[in-house]
Backbone as JSON, one array per atom type, in Angstrom:
{
  "sequence": "SRSPKCFVAMAIILAIVYLLGEEIFLSDDNEDLPQPATDTNLRGSTEMKTPTSIEESPEIPSQNDFETKDEIITEDVINAIEEISEAEEDALNVGESILTKALNVVEDSVKFSLGRLFGNDETVDDEELEEMAKEVAAKLDKETIDELEVRADEITDAEIEKIEDDVEESEKFGESVGQIESEIMQEEEEAIDIVRKDVHDITENIKEHLKEKAAKIEAEVVEEHTGKHVEVVEDDEAAIKLKIDNEDEGEEAGDDEEEEVGDDEEEE",
  "N": [[0.81, -1.21, 0.21], [-0.13, 2.33, -0.16], [2.0, 4.82, 0.91], [1.22, 7.58, 2.58], [1.8, 10.03, 2.09], [2.55, 9.73, -0.65], [0.05, 10.3, -1.19], [-0.61, 12.94, -1.07], [1.58, 14.46, -2.07], [0.89, 13.69, -4.8], [-1.61, 14.52, -4.66], [-0.8, 17.42, -4.58], [0.27, 17.5, -7.17], [-1.37, 17.66, -9.19], [-3.18, 19.59, -8.53], [-1.48, 21.46, -9.31], [-1.25, 21.08, -12.43], [-4.27, 21.55, -12.98], [-4.5, 24.27, -12.69], [-2.56, 25.26, -13.89], [-3.77, 24.7, -16.36], [-6.24, 25.98, -16.58], [-5.51, 28.6, -16.59], [-3.76, 29.29, -18.99], [-6.21, 28.29, -20.31], [-7.64, 30.66, -20.41], [-6.24, 32.64, -21.45], [-6.04, 32.39, -23.9], [-8.3, 32.59, -24.5], [-8.77, 35.63, -24.24], [-7.54, 36.18, -26.29], [-9.03, 36.55, -28.53], [-10.79, 38.73, -28.0], [-10.69, 42.38, -28.7], [-8.56, 44.46, -28.56], [-7.77, 47.37, -26.41], [-6.3, 50.57, -27.56], [-3.1, 51.57, -27.6], [-0.75, 54.29, -27.1], [1.96, 55.75, -27.88], [4.39, 58.0, -26.13], [6.29, 60.83, -26.22], [8.01, 60.75, -23.83], [8.31, 57.07, -23.69], [6.08, 56.78, -22.74], [2.89, 54.33, -22.27], [-0.68, 55.03, -23.12], [-3.75, 54.16, -22.61], [-6.18, 54.25, -25.3], [-9.61, 54.81, -25.66], [-11.91, 52.77, -27.87], [-13.11, 53.83, -30.86], [-16.87, 52.96, -30.76], [-19.33, 52.86, -32.17], [-19.28, 54.34, -35.72], [-19.49, 58.14, -36.3], [-21.48, 59.87, -38.81], [-21.78, 61.82, -41.17], [-23.37, 65.14, -40.85], [-26.51, 65.21, -42.72], [-27.16, 68.19, -45.01], [-30.67, 69.43, -44.26], [-33.91, 70.42, -46.42], [-34.46, 73.1, -45.07], [-31.68, 74.48, -44.38], [-31.18, 75.66, -47.61], [-31.21, 78.11, -49.62], [-33.73, 79.64, -51.12], [-34.13, 80.47, -54.65], [-35.89, 83.19, -54.93], [-35.68, 83.93, -52.0], [-32.78, 84.9, -52.07], [-33.05, 86.76, -53.99], [-34.82, 88.35, -52.8], [-33.99, 89.12, -50.52], [-31.52, 90.77, -50.87], [-32.73, 92.97, -52.49], [-34.01, 94.28, -50.15], [-31.44, 94.82, -48.57], [-30.95, 96.43, -50.72], [-32.39, 98.47, -50.09], [-32.12, 99.33, -47.81], [-30.01, 100.62, -47.5], [-29.85, 103.01, -49.18], [-31.8, 104.27, -47.72], [-30.41, 104.61, -46.36], [-28.75, 106.86, -46.89], [-30.17, 108.48, -47.76], [-30.85, 109.85, -45.0], [-28.36, 110.63, -44.43], [-27.76, 112.36, -46.3], [-30.24, 114.16, -45.79], [-29.42, 115.19, -43.48], [-27.41, 116.63, -43.57], [-28.64, 118.38, -45.42], [-30.0, 119.67, -43.78], [-28.72, 120.62, -41.73], [-27.32, 122.83, -43.35], [-29.6, 124.38, -44.07], [-30.91, 125.34, -41.51], [-28.87, 127.18, -40.44], [-29.28, 129.02, -42.76], [-32.21, 129.55, -41.98], [-31.76, 131.03, -39.05], [-30.17, 133.42, -39.81], [-32.9, 134.46, -41.5], [-35.05, 134.35, -39.92], [-34.1, 136.31, -37.79], [-33.75, 138.84, -39.02], [-37.23, 138.71, -39.66], [-37.76, 140.14, -37.39], [-36.08, 142.43, -37.25], [-37.51, 143.46, -39.4], [-40.85, 143.14, -38.42], [-40.69, 145.05, -36.54], [-40.16, 147.5, -37.55], [-42.15, 147.47, -39.37], [-44.27, 148.09, -37.69], [-44.05, 150.26, -36.36], [-45.06, 152.68, -35.62], [-47.07, 151.93, -34.81], [-49.0, 152.36, -31.94], [-50.9, 149.76, -31.45], [-50.62, 148.25, -30.84], [-47.76, 145.7, -28.58], [-44.02, 145.11, -27.52], [-43.98, 142.61, -26.44], [-45.72, 141.49, -27.79], [-44.44, 141.99, -30.27], [-42.65, 140.34, -29.89], [-43.53, 137.6, -29.44], [-45.39, 137.48, -31.7], [-43.14, 137.16, -34.03], [-41.56, 134.79, -32.71], [-43.9, 133.29, -33.59], [-43.74, 133.15, -35.85], [-40.81, 131.99, -36.15], [-40.96, 129.7, -35.66], [-43.3, 128.04, -37.52], [-41.6, 128.69, -39.89], [-39.32, 126.97, -39.81], [-40.66, 124.59, -39.23], [-41.77, 124.43, -41.36], [-39.74, 124.5, -43.63], [-38.11, 122.41, -43.2], [-40.21, 120.11, -43.54], [-40.79, 120.18, -45.95], [-38.59, 119.69, -47.39], [-37.93, 117.08, -46.19], [-40.33, 115.44, -47.12], [-39.83, 116.42, -50.06], [-37.46, 114.49, -50.39], [-37.94, 112.27, -49.5], [-39.92, 111.42, -51.46], [-38.01, 111.76, -54.17], [-36.06, 109.21, -52.62], [-38.17, 106.56, -52.15], [-39.06, 106.64, -54.97], [-36.66, 105.97, -56.9], [-36.24, 102.83, -55.37], [-38.77, 101.71, -56.21], [-38.33, 101.79, -58.63], [-35.87, 99.85, -58.95], [-37.6, 97.67, -57.35], [-39.57, 97.29, -59.6], [-37.57, 96.41, -61.81], [-36.47, 94.36, -61.13], [-38.49, 92.56, -60.83], [-39.18, 92.21, -63.46], [-36.87, 91.19, -64.4], [-36.78, 88.65, -63.36], [-39.22, 87.7, -64.89], [-38.08, 87.44, -67.21], [-36.32, 85.4, -67.08], [-33.92, 85.54, -65.82], [-30.29, 84.68, -64.67], [-29.31, 84.08, -60.81], [-27.75, 85.41, -60.55], [-26.79, 87.58, -62.24], [-28.96, 88.86, -61.76], [-28.87, 89.94, -58.88], [-25.89, 91.53, -59.91], [-26.92, 93.54, -61.22], [-29.12, 94.42, -59.25], [-27.2, 94.86, -57.63], [-25.39, 97.96, -58.8], [-27.61, 99.39, -59.32], [-28.51, 100.29, -57.33], [-25.78, 101.62, -56.14], [-26.47, 104.16, -58.19], [-29.2, 105.18, -57.57], [-28.07, 105.4, -54.79], [-26.55, 107.69, -55.34], [-27.88, 109.46, -56.89], [-30.06, 110.62, -55.4], [-28.37, 111.84, -52.43], [-27.74, 113.68, -54.55], [-29.52, 114.94, -55.09], [-30.88, 115.63, -53.23], [-29.14, 117.62, -52.42], [-29.96, 119.63, -54.42], [-32.33, 120.32, -54.18], [-31.94, 120.91, -51.0], [-30.51, 123.6, -51.87], [-32.19, 124.89, -52.91], [-34.41, 125.09, -51.47], [-33.69, 126.92, -49.31], [-32.48, 129.07, -51.13], [-35.34, 130.46, -51.47], [-36.19, 131.16, -49.02], [-37.12, 133.79, -48.18], [-39.01, 134.23, -48.98], [-40.92, 132.5, -48.24], [-40.53, 132.57, -45.49], [-42.21, 135.92, -45.82], [-44.52, 135.0, -46.36], [-45.34, 133.94, -44.3], [-45.01, 135.29, -42.58], [-46.95, 137.4, -42.87], [-49.74, 135.87, -42.07], [-49.15, 135.16, -39.73], [-49.18, 137.79, -39.23], [-52.03, 139.0, -39.62], [-53.26, 137.07, -38.23], [-53.05, 137.87, -35.39], [-53.32, 140.52, -35.29], [-55.68, 141.65, -36.95], [-55.17, 142.81, -38.99], [-55.19, 143.26, -42.53], [-52.39, 142.01, -44.85], [-50.28, 142.35, -47.0], [-48.13, 140.33, -49.5], [-44.87, 142.09, -51.35], [-43.78, 142.39, -53.83], [-41.15, 144.09, -55.3], [-39.49, 146.34, -57.9], [-36.94, 145.36, -58.19], [-36.84, 142.74, -57.22], [-36.88, 142.07, -54.34], [-38.59, 141.63, -51.65], [-41.21, 142.71, -50.02], [-43.73, 143.53, -47.34], [-46.78, 145.22, -47.14], [-49.32, 146.72, -45.07], [-52.47, 146.61, -45.38], [-54.41, 149.55, -44.82], [-56.84, 150.92, -45.71], [-59.13, 150.18, -44.22], [-58.99, 152.61, -42.3], [-59.28, 155.09, -43.45], [-57.28, 155.43, -44.59], [-55.41, 156.24, -47.87], [-54.24, 153.82, -50.1], [-51.61, 154.32, -51.12], [-50.57, 155.18, -49.13], [-50.06, 152.9, -47.07], [-47.9, 150.96, -45.07], [-44.77, 150.09, -45.52], [-42.55, 147.02, -45.7], [-39.48, 145.55, -46.21], [-38.67, 142.19, -46.19], [-35.93, 140.48, -45.19], [-34.36, 142.06, -45.69], [-32.11, 142.98, -43.91], [-30.07, 140.58, -43.91], [-27.31, 139.01, -43.83], [-24.81, 137.87, -46.03], [-23.29, 134.79, -45.94]],
  "CA": [[0.14, -0.07, -0.32], [1.13, 3.74, -0.43], [2.39, 5.84, 2.33], [-0.4, 9.07, 2.99], [3.42, 10.8, 2.02], [2.36, 9.72, -1.85], [-1.17, 10.79, -2.11], [0.1, 14.23, -0.63], [2.12, 14.73, -3.3], [-0.05, 13.38, -6.01], [-2.66, 16.2, -4.85], [-0.31, 18.69, -5.54], [0.71, 17.67, -8.83], [-3.06, 17.03, -9.61], [-3.45, 21.14, -8.03], [-1.05, 22.25, -10.17], [-1.32, 20.69, -13.38], [-5.44, 22.13, -13.05], [-4.6, 25.92, -12.52], [-2.01, 26.15, -15.59], [-4.36, 24.16, -17.6], [-7.42, 27.29, -16.55], [-4.29, 30.08, -16.81], [-4.08, 28.77, -20.38], [-7.51, 28.45, -21.37], [-8.25, 31.91, -20.1], [-5.21, 33.28, -22.03], [-6.76, 31.81, -25.13], [-9.76, 33.32, -25.38], [-8.71, 36.93, -24.18], [-6.61, 36.84, -27.7], [-9.57, 36.92, -29.41], [-11.4, 40.29, -27.88], [-10.15, 42.98, -29.29], [-7.59, 44.9, -27.2], [-7.08, 49.22, -26.53], [-4.88, 50.84, -28.25], [-2.52, 51.79, -27.16], [0.13, 55.51, -27.84], [3.29, 55.6, -26.97], [4.71, 60.13, -25.69], [7.57, 60.74, -26.26], [8.96, 59.52, -23.17], [7.99, 56.34, -24.09], [5.02, 56.21, -21.41], [1.96, 54.36, -22.92], [-1.44, 55.77, -22.77], [-5.12, 54.04, -23.17], [-7.49, 55.33, -25.69], [-10.77, 54.24, -25.84], [-12.34, 52.4, -29.49], [-15.28, 54.2, -30.65], [-17.55, 51.83, -31.4], [-19.63, 53.8, -33.5], [-18.43, 55.67, -36.63], [-20.09, 59.13, -36.64], [-21.58, 60.41, -39.91], [-21.34, 63.84, -41.48], [-24.85, 65.13, -40.92], [-27.21, 65.33, -43.22], [-28.45, 69.43, -44.69], [-31.89, 69.63, -44.53], [-34.3, 71.57, -47.05], [-34.39, 74.47, -44.79], [-31.01, 75.29, -44.96], [-31.08, 75.81, -48.72], [-31.43, 79.59, -49.62], [-34.51, 79.75, -52.81], [-34.23, 81.88, -55.47], [-36.44, 83.9, -54.3], [-34.79, 84.18, -50.87], [-31.53, 85.27, -51.77], [-33.22, 87.92, -54.49], [-35.65, 89.87, -51.53], [-32.82, 89.46, -49.58], [-30.57, 91.61, -51.87], [-33.09, 94.38, -52.45], [-34.17, 94.54, -48.91], [-30.33, 95.49, -47.96], [-30.46, 97.53, -51.04], [-33.66, 99.74, -49.94], [-31.36, 99.68, -46.51], [-28.56, 101.35, -47.75], [-30.65, 103.75, -50.36], [-32.88, 105.29, -47.25], [-29.18, 105.63, -44.72], [-27.71, 107.63, -47.74], [-31.24, 109.64, -47.79], [-31.15, 110.44, -43.64], [-27.4, 111.32, -44.39], [-27.79, 113.88, -47.39], [-30.55, 114.87, -44.93], [-29.06, 115.85, -42.02], [-26.51, 117.48, -43.9], [-29.36, 119.41, -46.39], [-31.1, 120.48, -42.5], [-27.58, 121.98, -41.0], [-27.53, 124.15, -44.03], [-30.86, 125.09, -43.95], [-30.85, 125.89, -39.96], [-27.85, 128.47, -41.05], [-30.27, 130.24, -43.52], [-32.83, 130.05, -41.41], [-31.13, 131.87, -38.09], [-30.38, 134.56, -40.28], [-33.9, 135.09, -41.9], [-35.65, 134.67, -38.47], [-33.47, 137.44, -37.57], [-34.67, 139.69, -40.05], [-37.76, 139.03, -39.14], [-37.51, 140.42, -35.63], [-36.64, 143.76, -37.71], [-39.39, 143.69, -40.2], [-41.63, 143.42, -37.62], [-40.71, 146.0, -35.28], [-40.69, 148.23, -38.59], [-43.67, 147.76, -39.87], [-45.4, 148.69, -36.37], [-43.26, 151.11, -35.07], [-45.41, 154.01, -35.52], [-48.51, 151.39, -34.15], [-49.27, 151.61, -30.24], [-51.91, 149.4, -30.49], [-48.8, 146.66, -31.15], [-46.51, 146.16, -28.06], [-43.36, 144.77, -28.03], [-44.28, 141.56, -25.88], [-46.59, 140.95, -28.99], [-44.23, 141.95, -31.86], [-41.68, 139.54, -29.7], [-44.53, 136.55, -29.45], [-45.5, 136.96, -33.6], [-41.56, 136.86, -34.32], [-41.55, 133.24, -32.36], [-44.61, 132.16, -33.97], [-42.76, 133.17, -37.54], [-40.02, 131.45, -36.48], [-41.86, 128.07, -35.47], [-43.85, 127.56, -38.55], [-40.9, 128.47, -41.03], [-38.81, 126.29, -39.28], [-41.41, 123.44, -39.45], [-42.71, 124.16, -43.16], [-38.84, 124.37, -44.65], [-38.01, 120.98, -42.79], [-40.8, 119.47, -43.67], [-40.66, 120.25, -46.76], [-36.98, 118.92, -47.26], [-37.93, 116.0, -45.71], [-41.01, 115.33, -48.35], [-39.52, 115.78, -51.5], [-36.07, 113.51, -50.5], [-39.14, 110.38, -49.5], [-40.12, 111.28, -53.07], [-36.8, 110.72, -54.68], [-35.86, 107.99, -52.78], [-39.55, 106.0, -52.99], [-38.89, 106.61, -56.86], [-35.78, 105.45, -56.49], [-36.53, 102.0, -54.55], [-39.46, 101.8, -56.51], [-37.07, 101.68, -60.19], [-35.13, 98.41, -58.5], [-38.13, 96.81, -57.53], [-39.73, 97.09, -61.21], [-36.62, 96.13, -62.25], [-35.57, 92.71, -60.46], [-39.9, 91.63, -61.48], [-39.07, 91.97, -64.95], [-35.76, 90.59, -64.47], [-37.49, 87.79, -63.32], [-39.97, 87.18, -65.65], [-37.67, 87.16, -68.58], [-35.67, 83.96, -66.62], [-32.18, 85.92, -65.59], [-29.98, 83.54, -63.3], [-29.96, 84.93, -59.58], [-26.05, 85.7, -60.53], [-27.33, 88.35, -63.16], [-30.11, 89.99, -60.82], [-27.53, 90.21, -57.85], [-25.42, 91.95, -60.24], [-28.24, 95.01, -61.53], [-29.6, 94.89, -58.01], [-25.45, 96.11, -56.9], [-25.26, 98.11, -59.65], [-28.76, 100.29, -59.1], [-28.27, 100.41, -56.13], [-24.88, 102.14, -56.65], [-26.66, 104.92, -59.1], [-29.56, 105.07, -56.59], [-27.4, 106.31, -53.86], [-25.79, 108.41, -55.7], [-28.8, 110.3, -57.07], [-30.65, 110.62, -53.45], [-27.31, 112.02, -52.72], [-27.09, 115.16, -55.25], [-30.76, 115.85, -55.51], [-31.37, 116.21, -51.77], [-28.16, 118.73, -52.0], [-30.13, 120.52, -54.35], [-33.12, 120.62, -53.23], [-31.94, 121.83, -50.57], [-29.98, 124.99, -52.34], [-33.45, 125.72, -53.99], [-35.51, 125.77, -50.64], [-32.73, 127.87, -49.31], [-32.78, 130.77, -52.01], [-36.66, 131.1, -51.33], [-36.7, 130.96, -47.63], [-37.35, 135.34, -47.6], [-40.79, 134.2, -50.02], [-41.74, 131.83, -47.76], [-40.49, 133.74, -44.97], [-42.94, 136.46, -46.0], [-46.17, 134.52, -46.87], [-45.52, 133.23, -42.99], [-45.21, 136.55, -41.23], [-48.22, 137.95, -42.89], [-50.42, 135.56, -41.89], [-48.99, 135.37, -38.58], [-49.78, 139.39, -38.29], [-53.05, 139.43, -40.19], [-54.25, 136.47, -37.09], [-52.91, 139.22, -33.88], [-53.83, 141.93, -35.4], [-56.65, 141.54, -37.91], [-55.24, 143.56, -40.59], [-55.0, 142.82, -43.62], [-51.05, 142.35, -45.46], [-50.05, 141.99, -48.72], [-46.71, 140.42, -49.51], [-45.35, 142.34, -52.31], [-42.15, 142.1, -54.52], [-40.49, 145.2, -56.07], [-38.54, 145.65, -59.48], [-35.5, 144.44, -57.77], [-37.37, 141.16, -56.8], [-37.24, 141.76, -53.25], [-39.79, 140.95, -51.02], [-41.97, 143.3, -48.72], [-44.82, 143.37, -46.86], [-47.61, 146.0, -46.97], [-49.97, 146.54, -44.2], [-53.74, 147.59, -46.11], [-55.47, 150.77, -44.0], [-58.08, 151.3, -46.46], [-60.31, 150.84, -43.66], [-58.82, 153.65, -41.59], [-59.18, 156.31, -44.42], [-55.92, 156.33, -45.69], [-54.62, 155.87, -48.98], [-52.98, 152.76, -50.38], [-50.55, 154.71, -51.48], [-49.47, 155.67, -47.72], [-50.23, 152.18, -46.74], [-46.82, 151.22, -44.17], [-44.33, 148.69, -46.07], [-41.59, 147.73, -44.31], [-38.69, 144.65, -46.83], [-38.19, 141.08, -45.34], [-34.54, 139.77, -44.94], [-33.19, 143.53, -45.87], [-31.04, 142.79, -43.27], [-29.64, 139.62, -43.5], [-26.18, 139.53, -44.1], [-24.37, 137.15, -46.51], [-21.9, 133.93, -45.04]],
  "C": [[0.86, 1.12, -0.19], [1.31, 4.23, 0.51], [1.06, 7.44, 2.19], [1.04, 10.21, 2.34], [2.59, 11.11, -0.18], [1.42, 10.24, -2.31], [-0.67, 12.08, -1.64], [0.17, 14.82, -1.74], [1.41, 14.44, -4.41], [-1.48, 14.62, -6.4], [-2.19, 17.17, -5.41], [0.1, 18.55, -7.2], [-0.73, 17.79, -9.69], [-3.26, 18.66, -10.07], [-2.95, 21.7, -9.02], [-1.13, 22.22, -11.72], [-3.02, 21.5, -13.98], [-5.15, 23.73, -13.22], [-3.8, 26.34, -13.98], [-3.01, 25.52, -16.46], [-5.49, 25.6, -17.56], [-6.65, 28.87, -16.85], [-4.39, 30.29, -18.7], [-4.96, 29.01, -21.36], [-7.92, 30.11, -21.02], [-7.61, 32.96, -21.18], [-5.84, 33.38, -23.59], [-7.34, 32.71, -25.96], [-9.63, 35.08, -25.08], [-7.72, 37.58, -25.78], [-7.4, 36.7, -28.73], [-10.89, 38.43, -29.05], [-10.36, 40.97, -28.16], [-9.43, 44.01, -28.32], [-7.38, 46.6, -27.72], [-6.38, 49.2, -27.75], [-4.2, 51.47, -27.51], [-0.92, 53.19, -27.59], [1.46, 55.56, -26.84], [3.73, 57.88, -27.26], [5.52, 59.75, -26.14], [8.7, 60.18, -25.13], [9.02, 57.98, -23.03], [6.93, 56.03, -22.96], [4.06, 55.52, -22.87], [-0.07, 54.95, -22.43], [-2.7, 55.08, -23.39], [-5.54, 54.67, -24.21], [-8.77, 54.2, -26.26], [-11.67, 53.56, -27.06], [-13.34, 52.9, -29.71], [-15.54, 52.71, -31.3], [-18.55, 51.96, -32.32], [-19.32, 54.83, -34.57], [-19.43, 57.22, -36.73], [-20.08, 59.69, -37.5], [-21.92, 61.32, -40.01], [-22.97, 63.96, -41.77], [-25.48, 65.33, -42.16], [-27.89, 67.05, -43.84], [-29.88, 69.45, -44.71], [-32.9, 70.58, -45.7], [-34.02, 73.08, -47.05], [-32.64, 75.62, -44.8], [-30.12, 75.55, -46.14], [-31.97, 77.52, -49.1], [-32.75, 79.12, -51.05], [-33.81, 81.06, -53.47], [-34.6, 82.84, -55.21], [-36.42, 84.77, -53.37], [-34.31, 85.54, -51.02], [-32.3, 86.88, -52.84], [-33.71, 89.26, -53.24], [-34.79, 89.82, -50.54], [-32.03, 90.46, -49.87], [-31.05, 92.96, -52.27], [-33.93, 94.83, -50.93], [-32.9, 95.51, -48.39], [-30.23, 96.75, -49.07], [-30.99, 99.22, -50.48], [-32.53, 100.54, -48.31], [-30.49, 100.97, -46.8], [-28.93, 102.77, -48.33], [-31.42, 104.91, -48.9], [-31.82, 105.38, -45.89], [-28.87, 106.47, -45.55], [-28.61, 109.02, -47.9], [-30.61, 110.42, -46.54], [-29.56, 110.73, -43.91], [-27.01, 112.53, -45.24], [-28.97, 114.78, -46.51], [-30.2, 115.94, -43.6], [-27.81, 117.19, -42.27], [-27.29, 119.27, -44.53], [-29.96, 120.41, -44.68], [-30.15, 120.96, -41.89], [-27.4, 122.62, -42.0], [-28.24, 125.3, -43.69], [-31.25, 126.03, -42.26], [-29.97, 127.34, -39.61], [-29.21, 129.72, -41.43], [-30.92, 130.15, -42.63], [-32.67, 131.28, -40.21], [-31.05, 133.06, -38.87], [-31.61, 135.65, -41.18], [-34.97, 135.58, -40.49], [-35.28, 136.05, -37.7], [-33.96, 138.74, -38.26], [-36.35, 139.57, -40.05], [-38.5, 139.82, -38.23], [-37.44, 141.86, -36.15], [-37.66, 144.54, -38.31], [-40.86, 143.78, -39.42], [-41.82, 144.16, -37.14], [-40.64, 147.32, -36.07], [-41.75, 148.9, -38.85], [-44.59, 148.02, -38.61], [-44.64, 149.15, -35.71], [-43.7, 152.09, -34.68], [-46.98, 153.19, -34.37], [-48.7, 151.65, -32.7], [-49.75, 151.02, -29.93], [-51.17, 147.81, -30.5], [-48.03, 146.53, -29.76], [-44.76, 145.52, -28.44], [-43.03, 143.09, -27.44], [-44.85, 140.91, -27.11], [-46.2, 140.73, -30.63], [-43.15, 139.87, -31.5], [-42.67, 137.46, -29.93], [-44.71, 136.24, -31.05], [-43.99, 136.24, -34.06], [-41.1, 135.03, -33.96], [-42.25, 132.92, -33.17], [-44.24, 131.67, -35.42], [-42.0, 131.88, -37.48], [-40.27, 129.66, -36.48], [-42.37, 127.34, -36.13], [-42.55, 127.62, -39.39], [-39.94, 127.42, -40.81], [-39.3, 124.93, -39.52], [-41.79, 122.97, -40.69], [-41.25, 123.39, -44.04], [-38.3, 122.83, -44.39], [-38.62, 120.21, -43.5], [-40.28, 119.21, -45.21], [-39.14, 119.61, -48.02], [-37.66, 117.45, -47.38], [-38.93, 115.02, -46.53], [-40.02, 115.34, -49.52], [-38.0, 114.7, -51.03], [-36.98, 112.48, -49.72], [-39.54, 110.29, -51.14], [-39.27, 110.94, -54.06], [-36.23, 109.71, -54.63], [-36.67, 106.81, -53.1], [-39.37, 105.15, -54.66], [-37.54, 105.61, -57.39], [-35.51, 103.44, -56.19], [-37.59, 101.72, -55.65], [-39.1, 101.07, -58.48], [-36.86, 100.02, -59.76], [-36.2, 97.57, -58.24], [-39.27, 96.32, -58.68], [-38.92, 96.08, -61.74], [-36.44, 94.04, -62.03], [-36.94, 92.17, -61.16], [-39.25, 91.11, -62.25], [-37.83, 91.32, -65.23], [-35.7, 88.58, -64.63], [-38.3, 86.71, -64.41], [-38.86, 86.75, -66.75], [-36.39, 85.84, -68.21], [-34.34, 84.39, -65.87], [-31.99, 84.95, -64.16], [-29.93, 84.52, -62.08], [-28.45, 85.79, -59.57], [-26.12, 87.28, -60.98], [-28.66, 88.77, -62.15], [-29.45, 90.27, -59.57], [-26.94, 91.34, -58.6], [-26.24, 93.88, -60.73], [-28.72, 95.04, -60.52], [-27.67, 96.13, -57.32], [-24.95, 97.11, -57.71], [-26.41, 99.42, -59.72], [-28.65, 100.63, -57.72], [-26.91, 101.62, -55.89], [-25.46, 103.73, -56.91], [-27.85, 105.51, -58.44], [-29.1, 106.08, -55.46], [-26.74, 107.74, -54.62], [-26.87, 109.8, -56.45], [-29.89, 110.74, -55.64], [-29.77, 111.69, -53.01], [-27.43, 113.87, -53.43], [-28.45, 115.0, -55.32], [-31.42, 116.19, -54.11], [-30.7, 117.65, -51.6], [-29.23, 119.75, -53.3], [-31.63, 120.99, -54.07], [-33.25, 121.49, -51.72], [-31.59, 123.02, -50.51], [-31.58, 125.29, -52.41], [-34.38, 125.85, -52.82], [-34.77, 127.08, -49.83], [-32.71, 129.71, -50.05], [-34.34, 131.03, -51.6], [-37.3, 131.06, -50.04], [-37.14, 132.73, -47.63], [-39.41, 135.04, -47.91], [-41.45, 133.63, -48.6], [-41.9, 132.52, -46.22], [-41.86, 134.95, -44.15], [-43.91, 135.83, -45.84], [-46.37, 134.52, -45.03], [-46.17, 134.19, -42.18], [-46.75, 137.5, -41.51], [-49.45, 137.42, -42.91], [-50.7, 135.44, -39.96], [-50.01, 137.2, -37.57], [-51.36, 139.4, -39.16], [-54.03, 138.42, -38.44], [-54.17, 137.23, -35.94], [-53.77, 139.92, -34.19], [-55.06, 142.52, -35.91], [-56.35, 142.08, -39.06], [-54.64, 142.61, -41.74], [-53.44, 143.2, -44.33], [-51.25, 141.46, -46.46], [-48.62, 141.09, -48.65], [-46.22, 140.34, -51.22], [-44.0, 142.55, -53.11], [-42.21, 143.5, -55.99], [-40.04, 145.2, -57.26], [-37.17, 145.43, -59.31], [-35.84, 143.12, -57.18], [-36.97, 141.58, -55.12], [-38.5, 142.28, -52.32], [-40.35, 141.71, -49.97], [-43.64, 143.32, -48.26], [-45.65, 144.65, -46.96], [-48.87, 145.68, -45.93], [-51.49, 147.14, -44.61], [-54.85, 148.37, -44.67], [-56.24, 151.58, -44.5], [-59.21, 151.41, -45.16], [-60.06, 151.98, -42.42], [-58.56, 154.59, -42.01], [-57.97, 156.52, -45.09], [-55.93, 155.2, -46.98], [-53.72, 155.1, -49.12], [-51.66, 152.94, -50.87], [-49.2, 154.98, -49.94], [-49.49, 154.09, -46.78], [-48.04, 151.95, -46.5], [-46.42, 149.56, -45.17], [-42.6, 148.49, -45.7], [-40.49, 145.56, -45.55], [-38.32, 143.18, -45.6], [-37.16, 140.77, -45.93], [-33.76, 140.73, -45.69], [-31.84, 143.67, -44.78], [-30.19, 141.62, -42.49], [-28.2, 140.17, -44.11], [-25.42, 138.14, -45.42], [-23.19, 136.32, -45.96], [-20.91, 133.5, -45.96]]
}
């Protein structure tokens, strides 16, 4: 019979064989699995990289990402309108500055003309003269600037309407987006030049007729305050004058009081 020591030795040998078999089995299975990638840096150390399980596909643009032909052209027209309107605004600022200086000169002359017109009239005191002068100045300012803005808007509106009509015509003929965009840009530049030039010309025209406008407003204000009929007349030298009609007081028309408007104006 075998000794107990033999059985122990046999048991140890079987245990070792069993453990070696399990290790070999597990190592074979791991070879079939994908191993994480490693990267070696400059110092020689390795870093584990997590494999990407699902590759990202490029995003497919939707239909809303593409502008249609009408949208592109509409946007170009809107931009052109904004640029032309901005050019009008700039031209108006320059024009209003020019007219403001001219208005100050004319309004000063209105104060003098009212004082001389009623110099011998005790029914009109200095306070009322000052009130009439301020009213004339306020109306003259408003009417002058309003006229400039209205006439400038008419020019701008006409240029914008021309661009819109031309675009509509080009679309009917089936022109490409590129052709229409080029036409819009060219017409926009032309419109801006026209607006700037015409607003300047309008400003000079209004400035030239400020005396006449002031005289008419002055006559209206005097009549409202005093009830006296006032006429605006021009003599042979094209000077603008106010004439108070005193026929109701029994005086001859030839004895009517006259005062030239703007005779104190100084050239700048």
